[in-house]
Amino acid sequence: MATLKPLIEPKGYRLTDDGAKSNFDLPKGGERKEELEELRDRIEKQAQALSAEQRRALLVVLQGRDTAGKDGTIRKVFGDLNPAYCRVATFKRPTPLELRHDYLWRVHAVVPPAGVIGIFNRSHYEDVLVVRVHTLVPEKDWRLRYQHLNDFERRLSDCGVTILKFMLHISKEEQRERLEERLADPAKNWKFEVGDLKERAVWDDYTAAYEEMLERTSTIWAPWYVVPADKKSVRDYLVAEVVAETLEAMAPQFPAGDPEALAYRGKVE
Ligand code: AMP
Ligand code: MG
């Protein structure tokens, strides 16, 4: 069993600064690179079978505040994977065309097809997070979305898409340090946006939005995992472990050879 457990019926779930720090007993404290490499090898092995089998898909949703480590998690957990096996979709502010469609239109279009591991860097959950915090649509409209999201994911799951949702949870102090780091390091300057400070100023509103999201949309078919993400190595380990175990439980199989084709064995001229 993976160290991190899914949220089941998380009524009244609270995101606290303490919850951003790991209190798990991880092998070598989750510090050793070899432990993560082992998990990555396990993921690669299953991903290859998933690709060959081409019957089912895995969707990994990554949500979190600015600097929570969405890009880092993708690099560390999936970065070594054969690119043929996975696909990353990044969700920015909707374009004018996307805004003319229903909000799930752009999401459905990038759900991984059978055989692929899809990774969402942000996701359809922005539509109950940033949209709620800044009232980009009226409350009566975004309130309907929890049910839409559950129904949407239920349909995907019924159609062979296994869904894992990770909320990368950082503390306010850790975010402050990471924002400062982006300003201090020329290689990271481009990642810093003034808008990030505006989002930070409404930290508590985001906390409330995340808490309600977790409470309303952690389902049996698409559970949320809250990842203590103040420490990057722990974050990577915990996510990789859930992904590896989920793929192993899916147990994708290499297709058997076609008997007619196999009859040529030893006879290929
Ligand atoms: P980044 O992840 O730093 O590249 O920033 C992407 C930005 O797009 C974030 O500020 C998100 O909140 C914003 N964004 C993503 N999806 C939506 C959405 N559906 N509506 C409004 N803003 C969004
Ligand atoms: Mg950003």
Short mmCIF file of C-alpha atoms in Angstrom, two decimals, residues 5-226:
data_model
loop_
_atom_site.label_atom_id
_atom_site.label_comp_id
_atom_site.label_asym_id
_atom_site.label_seq_id
_atom_site.Cartn_x
_atom_site.Cartn_y
_atom_site.Cartn_z
CA LYS A 5 -3.93 7.63 1.30
CA PRO A 6 -6.75 9.02 -0.83
CA LEU A 7 -9.26 11.33 0.80
CA ILE A 8 -12.40 9.33 1.39
CA GLU A 9 -15.45 11.31 2.48
CA PRO A 10 -13.29 14.23 3.56
CA LYS A 11 -16.04 16.17 5.26
CA GLY A 12 -14.71 19.26 6.96
CA TYR A 13 -11.17 18.67 5.64
CA ARG A 14 -8.79 21.48 6.63
CA LEU A 15 -5.61 22.54 4.85
CA THR A 16 -3.17 23.78 7.46
CA ASP A 17 0.44 24.95 7.26
CA ASP A 18 1.41 21.94 9.36
CA GLY A 19 -0.22 19.65 6.83
CA ALA A 20 2.28 20.89 4.24
CA LYS A 21 5.09 19.25 6.20
CA SER A 22 5.51 15.52 5.97
CA ASN A 23 4.89 13.41 9.04
CA PHE A 24 5.27 10.15 7.15
CA ASP A 25 7.82 7.53 7.93
CA LEU A 26 9.36 7.18 4.47
CA PRO A 27 12.21 4.85 3.54
CA LYS A 28 15.38 6.92 4.19
CA GLY A 29 13.05 9.84 4.92
CA GLY A 30 12.22 9.98 1.20
CA GLU A 31 15.64 11.56 0.74
CA ARG A 32 17.59 9.03 -1.24
CA LYS A 33 17.51 9.39 -5.00
CA GLU A 34 17.71 5.62 -5.44
CA GLU A 35 14.28 5.16 -3.84
CA LEU A 36 12.69 7.51 -6.36
CA GLU A 37 14.59 5.87 -9.22
CA GLU A 38 13.20 2.49 -8.21
CA LEU A 39 9.68 3.90 -8.33
CA ARG A 40 10.36 5.48 -11.70
CA ASP A 41 11.55 2.11 -13.06
CA ARG A 42 8.33 0.53 -11.84
CA ILE A 43 6.30 3.28 -13.57
CA GLU A 44 8.25 2.86 -16.82
CA LYS A 45 7.66 -0.89 -16.87
CA GLN A 46 3.91 -0.54 -16.46
CA ALA A 47 3.73 2.41 -18.86
CA GLN A 48 5.27 0.27 -21.57
CA ALA A 49 2.65 -2.44 -21.06
CA LEU A 50 -0.14 0.17 -20.92
CA SER A 51 1.04 1.52 -24.24
CA ALA A 52 1.22 -1.93 -25.84
CA GLU A 53 -2.14 -2.98 -24.44
CA GLN A 54 -3.82 0.20 -25.66
CA ARG A 55 -7.09 -0.45 -23.86
CA ARG A 56 -6.91 1.96 -20.91
CA ALA A 57 -5.40 5.29 -19.89
CA LEU A 58 -4.16 6.92 -16.70
CA LEU A 59 -4.87 10.57 -15.96
CA VAL A 60 -2.76 12.30 -13.32
CA VAL A 61 -4.12 15.68 -12.25
CA LEU A 62 -1.71 18.09 -10.53
CA GLN A 63 -3.20 21.07 -8.74
CA GLY A 64 -1.62 23.51 -6.33
CA ARG A 65 -0.95 27.16 -5.68
CA ASP A 66 1.79 29.06 -7.51
CA THR A 67 5.21 27.52 -6.68
CA ALA A 68 3.61 24.37 -5.23
CA GLY A 69 5.84 22.26 -7.48
CA LYS A 70 3.66 21.11 -10.35
CA ASP A 71 6.46 21.48 -12.92
CA GLY A 72 9.02 19.94 -10.57
CA THR A 73 6.82 16.91 -9.92
CA ILE A 74 6.37 16.34 -13.65
CA ARG A 75 10.14 16.54 -14.18
CA LYS A 76 11.09 14.35 -11.24
CA VAL A 77 8.41 11.67 -11.45
CA PHE A 78 7.78 11.46 -15.20
CA GLY A 79 10.84 13.17 -16.70
CA ASP A 80 12.70 9.95 -17.54
CA LEU A 81 9.70 8.20 -19.00
CA ASN A 82 9.74 7.31 -22.70
CA PRO A 83 7.94 10.34 -24.20
CA ALA A 84 5.87 7.96 -26.30
CA TYR A 85 4.06 6.82 -23.15
CA CYS A 86 2.96 10.13 -21.71
CA ARG A 87 1.50 13.49 -22.58
CA VAL A 88 1.41 16.69 -20.55
CA ALA A 89 -1.44 19.20 -20.87
CA THR A 90 -1.02 22.65 -19.32
CA PHE A 91 -4.01 24.80 -18.46
CA LYS A 92 -3.61 28.55 -18.75
CA ARG A 93 -6.19 31.31 -18.78
CA PRO A 94 -8.81 30.23 -21.33
CA THR A 95 -8.47 31.74 -24.79
CA PRO A 96 -11.37 33.72 -26.31
CA LEU A 97 -12.34 30.65 -28.32
CA GLU A 98 -12.24 28.41 -25.24
CA LEU A 99 -14.41 30.91 -23.38
CA ARG A 100 -17.05 30.61 -26.08
CA HIS A 101 -17.34 26.89 -25.36
CA ASP A 102 -18.46 25.20 -22.16
CA TYR A 103 -15.53 25.07 -19.72
CA LEU A 104 -14.96 21.31 -20.09
CA TRP A 105 -14.54 21.48 -23.86
CA ARG A 106 -10.84 22.18 -23.75
CA VAL A 107 -10.36 19.61 -21.03
CA HIS A 108 -12.06 16.71 -22.74
CA ALA A 109 -9.99 17.37 -25.86
CA VAL A 110 -6.76 16.54 -24.02
CA VAL A 111 -7.84 13.59 -21.90
CA PRO A 112 -5.30 10.83 -22.64
CA PRO A 113 -6.41 8.21 -25.14
CA ALA A 114 -6.01 4.50 -24.38
CA GLY A 115 -2.37 3.54 -23.95
CA VAL A 116 -1.22 6.91 -22.65
CA ILE A 117 -0.45 8.43 -19.25
CA GLY A 118 -1.83 11.98 -19.32
CA ILE A 119 -0.55 14.57 -16.89
CA PHE A 120 -2.55 17.71 -16.24
CA ASN A 121 -0.51 20.71 -15.07
CA ARG A 122 -3.47 22.55 -13.52
CA SER A 123 -6.78 21.27 -14.74
CA HIS A 124 -10.55 21.57 -14.87
CA TYR A 125 -10.32 22.34 -11.14
CA GLU A 126 -9.21 25.88 -11.95
CA ASP A 127 -12.88 26.32 -12.79
CA VAL A 128 -13.80 26.06 -9.11
CA LEU A 129 -10.59 27.70 -7.80
CA VAL A 130 -9.35 30.83 -9.60
CA VAL A 131 -12.82 31.24 -11.12
CA ARG A 132 -14.41 31.16 -7.67
CA VAL A 133 -11.84 33.34 -5.91
CA HIS A 134 -12.11 36.07 -8.55
CA THR A 135 -15.80 35.49 -9.36
CA LEU A 136 -15.02 35.05 -13.05
CA VAL A 137 -18.49 33.55 -13.34
CA PRO A 138 -21.41 34.10 -10.92
CA GLU A 139 -21.48 31.91 -7.81
CA LYS A 140 -24.66 30.13 -8.88
CA ASP A 141 -22.75 28.94 -11.97
CA TRP A 142 -19.50 27.76 -10.39
CA ARG A 143 -21.48 26.02 -7.62
CA LEU A 144 -23.00 23.70 -10.25
CA ARG A 145 -19.56 22.67 -11.32
CA TYR A 146 -18.74 20.29 -8.47
CA GLN A 147 -21.44 17.97 -9.73
CA HIS A 148 -20.36 18.51 -13.35
CA LEU A 149 -16.78 17.60 -12.47
CA ASN A 150 -17.80 14.45 -10.64
CA ASP A 151 -20.04 13.39 -13.50
CA PHE A 152 -17.38 14.16 -16.11
CA GLU A 153 -14.79 12.10 -14.25
CA ARG A 154 -17.26 9.31 -13.68
CA ARG A 155 -17.84 9.08 -17.40
CA LEU A 156 -14.11 9.01 -18.13
CA SER A 157 -13.60 6.36 -15.50
CA ASP A 158 -16.43 4.24 -16.96
CA CYS A 159 -14.69 4.56 -20.32
CA GLY A 160 -11.35 3.19 -19.12
CA VAL A 161 -9.53 6.24 -17.75
CA THR A 162 -8.12 5.74 -14.27
CA ILE A 163 -7.89 9.12 -12.52
CA LEU A 164 -5.52 10.25 -9.76
CA LYS A 165 -5.70 13.79 -8.42
CA PHE A 166 -2.86 15.32 -6.42
CA MET A 167 -3.18 18.57 -4.56
CA LEU A 168 0.38 19.75 -3.89
CA HIS A 169 0.01 21.45 -0.54
CA ILE A 170 2.58 24.07 0.51
CA SER A 171 2.62 26.42 3.48
CA LYS A 172 2.47 30.18 3.15
CA GLU A 173 6.03 30.58 4.40
CA GLU A 174 7.33 28.04 1.90
CA GLN A 175 5.60 29.92 -0.91
CA ARG A 176 7.22 33.16 0.25
CA GLU A 177 10.65 31.54 0.08
CA ARG A 178 10.02 30.08 -3.36
CA LEU A 179 8.75 33.37 -4.77
CA GLU A 180 11.85 35.11 -3.41
CA GLU A 181 13.98 32.41 -5.00
CA ARG A 182 12.35 33.07 -8.36
CA LEU A 183 13.26 36.73 -8.02
CA ALA A 184 16.80 36.00 -6.90
CA ASP A 185 17.74 33.38 -9.48
CA PRO A 186 18.06 34.75 -13.06
CA ALA A 187 17.23 31.30 -14.41
CA LYS A 188 13.93 31.41 -12.53
CA ASN A 189 12.99 35.08 -13.08
CA TRP A 190 10.70 34.20 -15.97
CA LYS A 191 8.53 32.11 -13.67
CA PHE A 192 7.71 35.04 -11.41
CA GLU A 193 4.62 37.03 -12.27
CA VAL A 194 3.26 40.04 -10.43
CA GLY A 195 -0.07 38.23 -10.58
CA ASP A 196 1.38 35.58 -8.24
CA LEU A 197 1.44 38.23 -5.48
CA LYS A 198 -2.20 39.07 -6.11
CA GLU A 199 -3.07 35.41 -5.68
CA ARG A 200 -0.96 35.24 -2.53
CA ALA A 201 -2.86 38.22 -1.12
CA VAL A 202 -6.04 36.15 -1.23
CA TRP A 203 -4.39 33.05 0.28
CA ASP A 204 -7.30 32.36 2.64
CA ASP A 205 -9.87 32.56 -0.13
CA TYR A 206 -7.89 29.94 -2.04
CA THR A 207 -7.69 27.80 1.09
CA ALA A 208 -11.48 27.85 1.35
CA ALA A 209 -11.84 27.08 -2.37
CA TYR A 210 -9.40 24.17 -2.15
CA GLU A 211 -11.08 22.79 0.94
CA GLU A 212 -14.50 22.77 -0.65
CA MET A 213 -13.06 21.28 -3.83
CA LEU A 214 -11.52 18.42 -1.82
CA GLU A 215 -14.70 17.90 0.12
CA ARG A 216 -16.98 17.81 -2.90
CA THR A 217 -14.89 16.12 -5.56
CA SER A 218 -12.90 13.38 -3.88
CA THR A 219 -14.76 10.35 -5.18
CA ILE A 220 -14.18 6.62 -5.30
CA TRP A 221 -13.59 6.86 -9.06
CA ALA A 222 -11.36 9.94 -8.92
CA PRO A 223 -9.93 10.47 -5.44
CA TRP A 224 -7.85 13.41 -4.26
CA TYR A 225 -4.51 12.93 -2.54
CA VAL A 226 -3.21 15.87 -0.50
#
